[in-house]
Amino acid sequence: MAIRTIVRLTPAKPKAGETFKLQVVAQHPNEPGTRKDAEGKTIPANYINLVEIYFEGEKVAEARPGPSTSANPLYGFMFKAEKAGTFTVKLKDLSGDTGEGTTKLELA
Amino acid sequence: MNRRAFLRTTGVALGALALSGVPALAQGLEGEDLANLEKALKEVLGKSFKDLTPSNLIKLTMPAIAESGANVPAEVEVNLPPGQVKAIHLFADKNPTPYLVGFMPMKALPYYATRVRLAETSAIRAVVETADGKLLLASASTRVTVGGCG
């Protein structure tokens, strides 16, 4: 099952040379492996442990979140606007599910 | 130098000393657990808490009080040129797994924002690995009313 991934830029159209934020929100329960269900059994851990950002096919940033990330997590990154192109965000969780989201960077 | 000028200059120097650095030292932070943190530091970085240098180049933004420990916003910004920062790590002293996240800004600016779970009131550490192998530290503390790890 694919993880639903939303990618957004703030500001949406940065000027050349300006810094902008790339925000990623994923729809994922991010089970830390310490929570228990109604019968007292431990819910197995299943969290996103790899976030990769690609710009025009080149890897520009990587984050490795641990189990203590909240449900439906947000990941924020900051870049400097140089040229227009496409950002691709790839996510992976412990069960092997992947998520992918893209957004276009346009310069104002 | 006469007595008055001497007093004035030393007074200014002492004042500057009191303003810089001292609050960044990990002293009297609420929810400190160095034994738990030490284990995670050994595992992730192979270093102990003593090897970290407190620095005011790192800006770690955490709320003073979090309503829910399940969703606490955390933000780190490092005031260094982009090429200088190799990795940013976040730790929470009191969590069952203290390691929150590791971030490698390759072409990105040294900034990372996320939302984390905190089990209870805890001290948060931001550890920055620089290109020349130094480890910089910034600490903050968040009070949690409802825990988020169980």
PDB file of C-alpha atoms in Angstrom:
ATOM      1  CA  MET A   1       0.000   0.000   0.000  1.00  0.00           C
ATOM      2  CA  ALA A   2       1.407   3.309  -0.969  1.00  0.00           C
ATOM      3  CA  ILE A   3       1.794   6.022   1.630  1.00  0.00           C
ATOM      4  CA  ARG A   4      -0.136   9.156   0.744  1.00  0.00           C
ATOM      5  CA  THR A   5       2.371  11.997   0.460  1.00  0.00           C
ATOM      6  CA  ILE A   6       1.730  15.699   0.053  1.00  0.00           C
ATOM      7  CA  VAL A   7       4.529  18.110  -0.874  1.00  0.00           C
ATOM      8  CA  ARG A   8       4.241  21.875  -0.676  1.00  0.00           C
ATOM      9  CA  LEU A   9       6.539  24.850  -1.153  1.00  0.00           C
ATOM     10  CA  THR A  10       6.393  28.036   0.948  1.00  0.00           C
ATOM     11  CA  PRO A  11       6.442  30.564  -0.664  1.00  0.00           C
ATOM     12  CA  ALA A  12       4.915  28.812  -3.667  1.00  0.00           C
ATOM     13  CA  LYS A  13       6.944  30.809  -6.202  1.00  0.00           C
ATOM     14  CA  PRO A  14      10.236  31.969  -4.694  1.00  0.00           C
ATOM     15  CA  LYS A  15      12.458  34.516  -6.402  1.00  0.00           C
ATOM     16  CA  ALA A  16      15.878  33.426  -7.655  1.00  0.00           C
ATOM     17  CA  GLY A  17      18.361  33.456  -4.772  1.00  0.00           C
ATOM     18  CA  GLU A  18      15.616  33.420  -2.156  1.00  0.00           C
ATOM     19  CA  THR A  19      15.313  30.630   0.416  1.00  0.00           C
ATOM     20  CA  PHE A  20      12.132  28.589   0.568  1.00  0.00           C
ATOM     21  CA  LYS A  21      10.774  25.733   2.651  1.00  0.00           C
ATOM     22  CA  LEU A  22       9.804  22.356   1.295  1.00  0.00           C
ATOM     23  CA  GLN A  23       7.217  20.731   3.529  1.00  0.00           C
ATOM     24  CA  VAL A  24       6.213  17.092   3.305  1.00  0.00           C
ATOM     25  CA  VAL A  25       3.208  15.584   5.056  1.00  0.00           C
ATOM     26  CA  ALA A  26       2.625  11.830   4.944  1.00  0.00           C
ATOM     27  CA  GLN A  27      -0.494   9.941   5.947  1.00  0.00           C
ATOM     28  CA  HIS A  28       0.920   7.257   8.201  1.00  0.00           C
ATOM     29  CA  PRO A  29       0.151   6.037  11.770  1.00  0.00           C
ATOM     30  CA  ASN A  30       3.906   5.881  12.625  1.00  0.00           C
ATOM     31  CA  GLU A  31       3.560   3.206  15.315  1.00  0.00           C
ATOM     32  CA  PRO A  32       6.546   3.553  17.684  1.00  0.00           C
ATOM     33  CA  GLY A  33       6.322  -0.014  18.995  1.00  0.00           C
ATOM     34  CA  THR A  34       5.690   1.051  22.601  1.00  0.00           C
ATOM     35  CA  ARG A  35       1.927   1.501  22.394  1.00  0.00           C
ATOM     36  CA  LYS A  36      -0.518  -1.174  23.566  1.00  0.00           C
ATOM     37  CA  ASP A  37      -3.942  -2.061  22.173  1.00  0.00           C
ATOM     38  CA  ALA A  38      -7.169  -2.586  24.159  1.00  0.00           C
ATOM     39  CA  GLU A  39      -6.136  -6.146  25.149  1.00  0.00           C
ATOM     40  CA  GLY A  40      -2.763  -5.003  26.453  1.00  0.00           C
ATOM     41  CA  LYS A  41      -0.779  -6.426  23.538  1.00  0.00           C
ATOM     42  CA  THR A  42       2.033  -4.315  22.148  1.00  0.00           C
ATOM     43  CA  ILE A  43       1.341  -2.898  18.703  1.00  0.00           C
ATOM     44  CA  PRO A  44       4.358  -3.731  16.515  1.00  0.00           C
ATOM     45  CA  ALA A  45       6.515  -0.833  15.383  1.00  0.00           C
ATOM     46  CA  ASN A  46       5.906   0.486  11.895  1.00  0.00           C
ATOM     47  CA  TYR A  47       7.256   3.936  11.223  1.00  0.00           C
ATOM     48  CA  ILE A  48       8.775   5.842   8.306  1.00  0.00           C
ATOM     49  CA  ASN A  49      12.536   5.508   8.651  1.00  0.00           C
ATOM     50  CA  LEU A  50      13.778   7.027   5.416  1.00  0.00           C
ATOM     51  CA  VAL A  51      12.906  10.313   3.719  1.00  0.00           C
ATOM     52  CA  GLU A  52      14.804  11.222   0.567  1.00  0.00           C
ATOM     53  CA  ILE A  53      14.535  14.412  -1.469  1.00  0.00           C
ATOM     54  CA  TYR A  54      15.527  14.414  -5.132  1.00  0.00           C
ATOM     55  CA  PHE A  55      15.815  17.495  -7.328  1.00  0.00           C
ATOM     56  CA  GLU A  56      15.860  16.741 -11.069  1.00  0.00           C
ATOM     57  CA  GLY A  57      16.898  13.160 -10.289  1.00  0.00           C
ATOM     58  CA  GLU A  58      19.781  14.192  -7.996  1.00  0.00           C
ATOM     59  CA  LYS A  59      19.618  13.424  -4.279  1.00  0.00           C
ATOM     60  CA  VAL A  60      19.752  16.694  -2.325  1.00  0.00           C
ATOM     61  CA  ALA A  61      18.788  15.717   1.241  1.00  0.00           C
ATOM     62  CA  GLU A  62      18.099  12.654   3.358  1.00  0.00           C
ATOM     63  CA  ALA A  63      16.487  12.215   6.782  1.00  0.00           C
ATOM     64  CA  ARG A  64      16.320   9.071   8.896  1.00  0.00           C
ATOM     65  CA  PRO A  65      13.520   9.522  11.463  1.00  0.00           C
ATOM     66  CA  GLY A  66      13.431   7.239  14.501  1.00  0.00           C
ATOM     67  CA  PRO A  67      10.366   5.672  16.154  1.00  0.00           C
ATOM     68  CA  SER A  68       9.492   8.825  18.113  1.00  0.00           C
ATOM     69  CA  THR A  69       7.966  10.650  15.157  1.00  0.00           C
ATOM     70  CA  SER A  70       4.329  11.657  15.473  1.00  0.00           C
ATOM     71  CA  ALA A  71       1.469  10.177  13.433  1.00  0.00           C
ATOM     72  CA  ASN A  72       0.884  11.838  10.047  1.00  0.00           C
ATOM     73  CA  PRO A  73       4.345  13.373  10.290  1.00  0.00           C
ATOM     74  CA  LEU A  74       5.611  16.601   8.836  1.00  0.00           C
ATOM     75  CA  TYR A  75       9.126  16.994   7.466  1.00  0.00           C
ATOM     76  CA  GLY A  76      10.386  20.485   6.711  1.00  0.00           C
ATOM     77  CA  PHE A  77      13.464  21.323   4.657  1.00  0.00           C
ATOM     78  CA  MET A  78      14.943  24.587   3.457  1.00  0.00           C
ATOM     79  CA  PHE A  79      16.573  25.246   0.100  1.00  0.00           C
ATOM     80  CA  LYS A  80      17.885  28.168  -1.891  1.00  0.00           C
ATOM     81  CA  ALA A  81      16.086  28.795  -5.175  1.00  0.00           C
ATOM     82  CA  GLU A  82      18.529  28.664  -8.083  1.00  0.00           C
ATOM     83  CA  LYS A  83      16.776  27.151 -11.080  1.00  0.00           C
ATOM     84  CA  ALA A  84      13.360  25.755 -11.869  1.00  0.00           C
ATOM     85  CA  GLY A  85      12.828  22.017 -11.686  1.00  0.00           C
ATOM     86  CA  THR A  86      10.969  19.161 -10.050  1.00  0.00           C
ATOM     87  CA  PHE A  87      11.312  17.942  -6.471  1.00  0.00           C
ATOM     88  CA  THR A  88      10.571  14.274  -5.800  1.00  0.00           C
ATOM     89  CA  VAL A  89      10.136  13.033  -2.227  1.00  0.00           C
ATOM     90  CA  LYS A  90      10.471   9.321  -1.522  1.00  0.00           C
ATOM     91  CA  LEU A  91       9.408   7.735   1.776  1.00  0.00           C
ATOM     92  CA  LYS A  92       9.941   4.227   3.077  1.00  0.00           C
ATOM     93  CA  ASP A  93       8.588   2.562   6.240  1.00  0.00           C
ATOM     94  CA  LEU A  94       9.590  -0.548   8.197  1.00  0.00           C
ATOM     95  CA  SER A  95       7.087  -2.832   6.424  1.00  0.00           C
ATOM     96  CA  GLY A  96       8.565  -1.893   3.039  1.00  0.00           C
ATOM     97  CA  ASP A  97       5.768   0.414   1.941  1.00  0.00           C
ATOM     98  CA  THR A  98       6.874   3.393  -0.102  1.00  0.00           C
ATOM     99  CA  GLY A  99       5.379   6.771  -0.816  1.00  0.00           C
ATOM    100  CA  GLU A 100       6.221   9.304  -3.446  1.00  0.00           C
ATOM    101  CA  GLY A 101       5.235  12.921  -3.970  1.00  0.00           C
ATOM    102  CA  THR A 102       6.380  15.512  -6.469  1.00  0.00           C
ATOM    103  CA  THR A 103       6.147  19.248  -6.784  1.00  0.00           C
ATOM    104  CA  LYS A 104       7.390  21.733  -9.386  1.00  0.00           C
ATOM    105  CA  LEU A 105       9.654  24.608  -8.421  1.00  0.00           C
ATOM    106  CA  GLU A 106       8.909  27.681 -10.524  1.00  0.00           C
ATOM    107  CA  LEU A 107      10.785  30.908 -10.102  1.00  0.00           C
ATOM    108  CA  ALA A 108       8.853  34.152  -9.835  1.00  0.00           C
TER     109      ALA A 108
ATOM    110  CA  MET B   1      44.426  53.152  33.177  1.00  0.00           C
ATOM    111  CA  ASN B   2      42.733  54.739  36.183  1.00  0.00           C
ATOM    112  CA  ARG B   3      40.491  52.890  38.567  1.00  0.00           C
ATOM    113  CA  ARG B   4      37.211  54.064  37.044  1.00  0.00           C
ATOM    114  CA  ALA B   5      38.092  53.013  33.500  1.00  0.00           C
ATOM    115  CA  PHE B   6      39.291  49.648  34.783  1.00  0.00           C
ATOM    116  CA  LEU B   7      36.028  49.011  36.585  1.00  0.00           C
ATOM    117  CA  ARG B   8      34.031  50.010  33.536  1.00  0.00           C
ATOM    118  CA  THR B   9      35.847  47.682  31.125  1.00  0.00           C
ATOM    119  CA  THR B  10      35.840  44.675  33.450  1.00  0.00           C
ATOM    120  CA  GLY B  11      32.175  45.248  34.184  1.00  0.00           C
ATOM    121  CA  VAL B  12      31.347  45.152  30.470  1.00  0.00           C
ATOM    122  CA  ALA B  13      33.450  42.025  29.979  1.00  0.00           C
ATOM    123  CA  LEU B  14      31.744  40.218  32.843  1.00  0.00           C
ATOM    124  CA  GLY B  15      28.326  41.231  31.547  1.00  0.00           C
ATOM    125  CA  ALA B  16      29.148  39.871  28.091  1.00  0.00           C
ATOM    126  CA  LEU B  17      30.351  36.623  29.656  1.00  0.00           C
ATOM    127  CA  ALA B  18      27.129  36.231  31.589  1.00  0.00           C
ATOM    128  CA  LEU B  19      25.064  36.775  28.429  1.00  0.00           C
ATOM    129  CA  SER B  20      26.965  34.439  26.129  1.00  0.00           C
ATOM    130  CA  GLY B  21      27.171  30.692  26.325  1.00  0.00           C
ATOM    131  CA  VAL B  22      26.155  30.083  29.906  1.00  0.00           C
ATOM    132  CA  PRO B  23      22.431  29.436  29.271  1.00  0.00           C
ATOM    133  CA  ALA B  24      23.427  26.988  26.501  1.00  0.00           C
ATOM    134  CA  LEU B  25      25.171  24.784  29.070  1.00  0.00           C
ATOM    135  CA  ALA B  26      23.084  21.802  30.053  1.00  0.00           C
ATOM    136  CA  GLN B  27      22.409  22.849  33.624  1.00  0.00           C
ATOM    137  CA  GLY B  28      19.204  22.572  35.564  1.00  0.00           C
ATOM    138  CA  LEU B  29      17.163  21.565  32.525  1.00  0.00           C
ATOM    139  CA  GLU B  30      13.842  20.010  33.324  1.00  0.00           C
ATOM    140  CA  GLY B  31      13.543  16.331  32.377  1.00  0.00           C
ATOM    141  CA  GLU B  32      17.242  15.599  32.082  1.00  0.00           C
ATOM    142  CA  ASP B  33      18.321  11.960  31.891  1.00  0.00           C
ATOM    143  CA  LEU B  34      21.987  11.768  31.024  1.00  0.00           C
ATOM    144  CA  ALA B  35      22.261   7.984  31.516  1.00  0.00           C
ATOM    145  CA  ASN B  36      19.573   7.327  28.908  1.00  0.00           C
ATOM    146  CA  LEU B  37      20.998   9.964  26.560  1.00  0.00           C
ATOM    147  CA  GLU B  38      24.527   8.603  26.915  1.00  0.00           C
ATOM    148  CA  LYS B  39      23.421   5.165  25.657  1.00  0.00           C
ATOM    149  CA  ALA B  40      21.819   6.654  22.553  1.00  0.00           C
ATOM    150  CA  LEU B  41      24.826   8.893  21.877  1.00  0.00           C
ATOM    151  CA  LYS B  42      27.155   5.865  22.050  1.00  0.00           C
ATOM    152  CA  GLU B  43      24.950   3.941  19.657  1.00  0.00           C
ATOM    153  CA  VAL B  44      24.467   6.680  17.063  1.00  0.00           C
ATOM    154  CA  LEU B  45      27.673   8.718  17.200  1.00  0.00           C
ATOM    155  CA  GLY B  46      30.047   6.615  19.287  1.00  0.00           C
ATOM    156  CA  LYS B  47      30.673   9.617  21.531  1.00  0.00           C
ATOM    157  CA  SER B  48      29.682  10.496  25.074  1.00  0.00           C
ATOM    158  CA  PHE B  49      28.000  13.625  26.369  1.00  0.00           C
ATOM    159  CA  LYS B  50      31.347  15.097  27.473  1.00  0.00           C
ATOM    160  CA  ASP B  51      32.591  15.211  23.844  1.00  0.00           C
ATOM    161  CA  LEU B  52      29.852  17.641  22.814  1.00  0.00           C
ATOM    162  CA  THR B  53      30.519  21.386  22.755  1.00  0.00           C
ATOM    163  CA  PRO B  54      27.618  23.666  23.657  1.00  0.00           C
ATOM    164  CA  SER B  55      27.210  26.219  20.889  1.00  0.00           C
ATOM    165  CA  ASN B  56      24.990  29.209  20.277  1.00  0.00           C
ATOM    166  CA  LEU B  57      25.181  28.755  16.503  1.00  0.00           C
ATOM    167  CA  ILE B  58      22.336  26.244  16.725  1.00  0.00           C
ATOM    168  CA  LYS B  59      18.811  27.500  17.141  1.00  0.00           C
ATOM    169  CA  LEU B  60      16.550  24.782  18.546  1.00  0.00           C
ATOM    170  CA  THR B  61      12.909  25.819  18.729  1.00  0.00           C
ATOM    171  CA  MET B  62      10.664  23.739  20.981  1.00  0.00           C
ATOM    172  CA  PRO B  63       7.442  24.734  22.759  1.00  0.00           C
ATOM    173  CA  ALA B  64       7.830  25.352  26.519  1.00  0.00           C
ATOM    174  CA  ILE B  65       4.663  23.361  27.210  1.00  0.00           C
ATOM    175  CA  ALA B  66       3.139  20.782  24.857  1.00  0.00           C
ATOM    176  CA  GLU B  67      -0.539  19.962  25.245  1.00  0.00           C
ATOM    177  CA  SER B  68      -0.120  16.549  23.668  1.00  0.00           C
ATOM    178  CA  GLY B  69       3.098  14.573  23.743  1.00  0.00           C
ATOM    179  CA  ALA B  70       2.009  12.762  20.579  1.00  0.00           C
ATOM    180  CA  ASN B  71       2.583  15.766  18.373  1.00  0.00           C
ATOM    181  CA  VAL B  72       5.274  18.227  19.405  1.00  0.00           C
ATOM    182  CA  PRO B  73       6.735  20.551  16.750  1.00  0.00           C
ATOM    183  CA  ALA B  74      10.535  20.693  16.698  1.00  0.00           C
ATOM    184  CA  GLU B  75      12.659  23.002  14.569  1.00  0.00           C
ATOM    185  CA  VAL B  76      16.441  23.239  14.241  1.00  0.00           C
ATOM    186  CA  GLU B  77      18.372  25.883  12.374  1.00  0.00           C
ATOM    187  CA  VAL B  78      22.161  26.060  12.225  1.00  0.00           C
ATOM    188  CA  ASN B  79      23.906  29.357  11.612  1.00  0.00           C
ATOM    189  CA  LEU B  80      26.747  27.902   9.532  1.00  0.00           C
ATOM    190  CA  PRO B  81      27.442  27.866   5.766  1.00  0.00           C
ATOM    191  CA  PRO B  82      25.590  24.952   4.040  1.00  0.00           C
ATOM    192  CA  GLY B  83      28.722  22.925   3.216  1.00  0.00           C
ATOM    193  CA  GLN B  84      29.894  22.972   6.852  1.00  0.00           C
ATOM    194  CA  VAL B  85      27.100  20.868   8.308  1.00  0.00           C
ATOM    195  CA  LYS B  86      27.393  17.116   7.785  1.00  0.00           C
ATOM    196  CA  ALA B  87      24.450  15.943   9.870  1.00  0.00           C
ATOM    197  CA  ILE B  88      21.891  17.101  12.417  1.00  0.00           C
ATOM    198  CA  HIS B  89      20.702  14.685  15.107  1.00  0.00           C
ATOM    199  CA  LEU B  90      17.874  15.138  17.604  1.00  0.00           C
ATOM    200  CA  PHE B  91      17.592  13.339  20.940  1.00  0.00           C
ATOM    201  CA  ALA B  92      14.982  13.342  23.720  1.00  0.00           C
ATOM    202  CA  ASP B  93      16.405  12.337  27.122  1.00  0.00           C
ATOM    203  CA  LYS B  94      13.353  10.630  28.594  1.00  0.00           C
ATOM    204  CA  ASN B  95      11.988   8.731  25.589  1.00  0.00           C
ATOM    205  CA  PRO B  96      12.257   4.915  25.532  1.00  0.00           C
ATOM    206  CA  THR B  97      14.147   5.418  22.243  1.00  0.00           C
ATOM    207  CA  PRO B  98      15.932   8.746  22.710  1.00  0.00           C
ATOM    208  CA  TYR B  99      17.072   9.034  19.064  1.00  0.00           C
ATOM    209  CA  LEU B 100      14.471  11.158  17.269  1.00  0.00           C
ATOM    210  CA  VAL B 101      15.938  11.802  13.838  1.00  0.00           C
ATOM    211  CA  GLY B 102      19.099  12.116  11.816  1.00  0.00           C
ATOM    212  CA  PHE B 103      19.209  14.574   8.940  1.00  0.00           C
ATOM    213  CA  MET B 104      21.854  14.807   6.231  1.00  0.00           C
ATOM    214  CA  PRO B 105      21.605  18.154   4.402  1.00  0.00           C
ATOM    215  CA  MET B 106      23.528  17.403   1.220  1.00  0.00           C
ATOM    216  CA  LYS B 107      22.494  20.318  -0.980  1.00  0.00           C
ATOM    217  CA  ALA B 108      19.840  21.654   1.383  1.00  0.00           C
ATOM    218  CA  LEU B 109      20.349  24.436   3.915  1.00  0.00           C
ATOM    219  CA  PRO B 110      21.015  23.292   7.516  1.00  0.00           C
ATOM    220  CA  TYR B 111      17.405  23.466   8.640  1.00  0.00           C
ATOM    221  CA  TYR B 112      15.007  20.725   9.683  1.00  0.00           C
ATOM    222  CA  ALA B 113      11.474  20.801  11.035  1.00  0.00           C
ATOM    223  CA  THR B 114       9.413  17.844  12.188  1.00  0.00           C
ATOM    224  CA  ARG B 115       6.832  16.723  14.731  1.00  0.00           C
ATOM    225  CA  VAL B 116       7.860  14.233  17.373  1.00  0.00           C
ATOM    226  CA  ARG B 117       6.433  12.109  20.182  1.00  0.00           C
ATOM    227  CA  LEU B 118       7.567  12.777  23.750  1.00  0.00           C
ATOM    228  CA  ALA B 119       6.837  10.197  26.452  1.00  0.00           C
ATOM    229  CA  GLU B 120       7.031  12.767  29.273  1.00  0.00           C
ATOM    230  CA  THR B 121       8.561  16.094  30.210  1.00  0.00           C
ATOM    231  CA  SER B 122      11.997  15.892  28.668  1.00  0.00           C
ATOM    232  CA  ALA B 123      15.110  17.748  27.626  1.00  0.00           C
ATOM    233  CA  ILE B 124      15.658  17.829  23.846  1.00  0.00           C
ATOM    234  CA  ARG B 125      19.171  17.887  22.391  1.00  0.00           C
ATOM    235  CA  ALA B 126      20.232  18.969  18.944  1.00  0.00           C
ATOM    236  CA  VAL B 127      23.651  17.616  18.001  1.00  0.00           C
ATOM    237  CA  VAL B 128      25.278  18.998  14.850  1.00  0.00           C
ATOM    238  CA  GLU B 129      28.142  17.194  13.127  1.00  0.00           C
ATOM    239  CA  THR B 130      30.309  19.682  11.250  1.00  0.00           C
ATOM    240  CA  ALA B 131      32.538  18.951   8.249  1.00  0.00           C
ATOM    241  CA  ASP B 132      35.689  19.258  10.400  1.00  0.00           C
ATOM    242  CA  GLY B 133      34.450  16.582  12.811  1.00  0.00           C
ATOM    243  CA  LYS B 134      33.298  18.777  15.686  1.00  0.00           C
ATOM    244  CA  LEU B 135      30.078  18.027  17.569  1.00  0.00           C
ATOM    245  CA  LEU B 136      27.989  21.023  18.601  1.00  0.00           C
ATOM    246  CA  LEU B 137      25.131  20.853  21.087  1.00  0.00           C
ATOM    247  CA  ALA B 138      22.005  22.841  21.823  1.00  0.00           C
ATOM    248  CA  SER B 139      19.443  21.924  24.471  1.00  0.00           C
ATOM    249  CA  ALA B 140      15.844  22.829  25.168  1.00  0.00           C
ATOM    250  CA  SER B 141      13.197  21.510  27.498  1.00  0.00           C
ATOM    251  CA  THR B 142       9.525  20.768  26.839  1.00  0.00           C
ATOM    252  CA  ARG B 143       6.961  20.117  29.542  1.00  0.00           C
ATOM    253  CA  VAL B 144       4.437  17.470  28.522  1.00  0.00           C
ATOM    254  CA  THR B 145       0.988  17.136  30.071  1.00  0.00           C
ATOM    255  CA  VAL B 146      -0.178  14.036  28.127  1.00  0.00           C
ATOM    256  CA  GLY B 147       2.504  11.536  27.080  1.00  0.00           C
ATOM    257  CA  GLY B 148       2.713  10.313  23.492  1.00  0.00           C
ATOM    258  CA  CYS B 149       4.663   7.051  23.521  1.00  0.00           C
ATOM    259  CA  GLY B 150       2.151   4.707  25.113  1.00  0.00           C
TER     260      GLY B 150
END
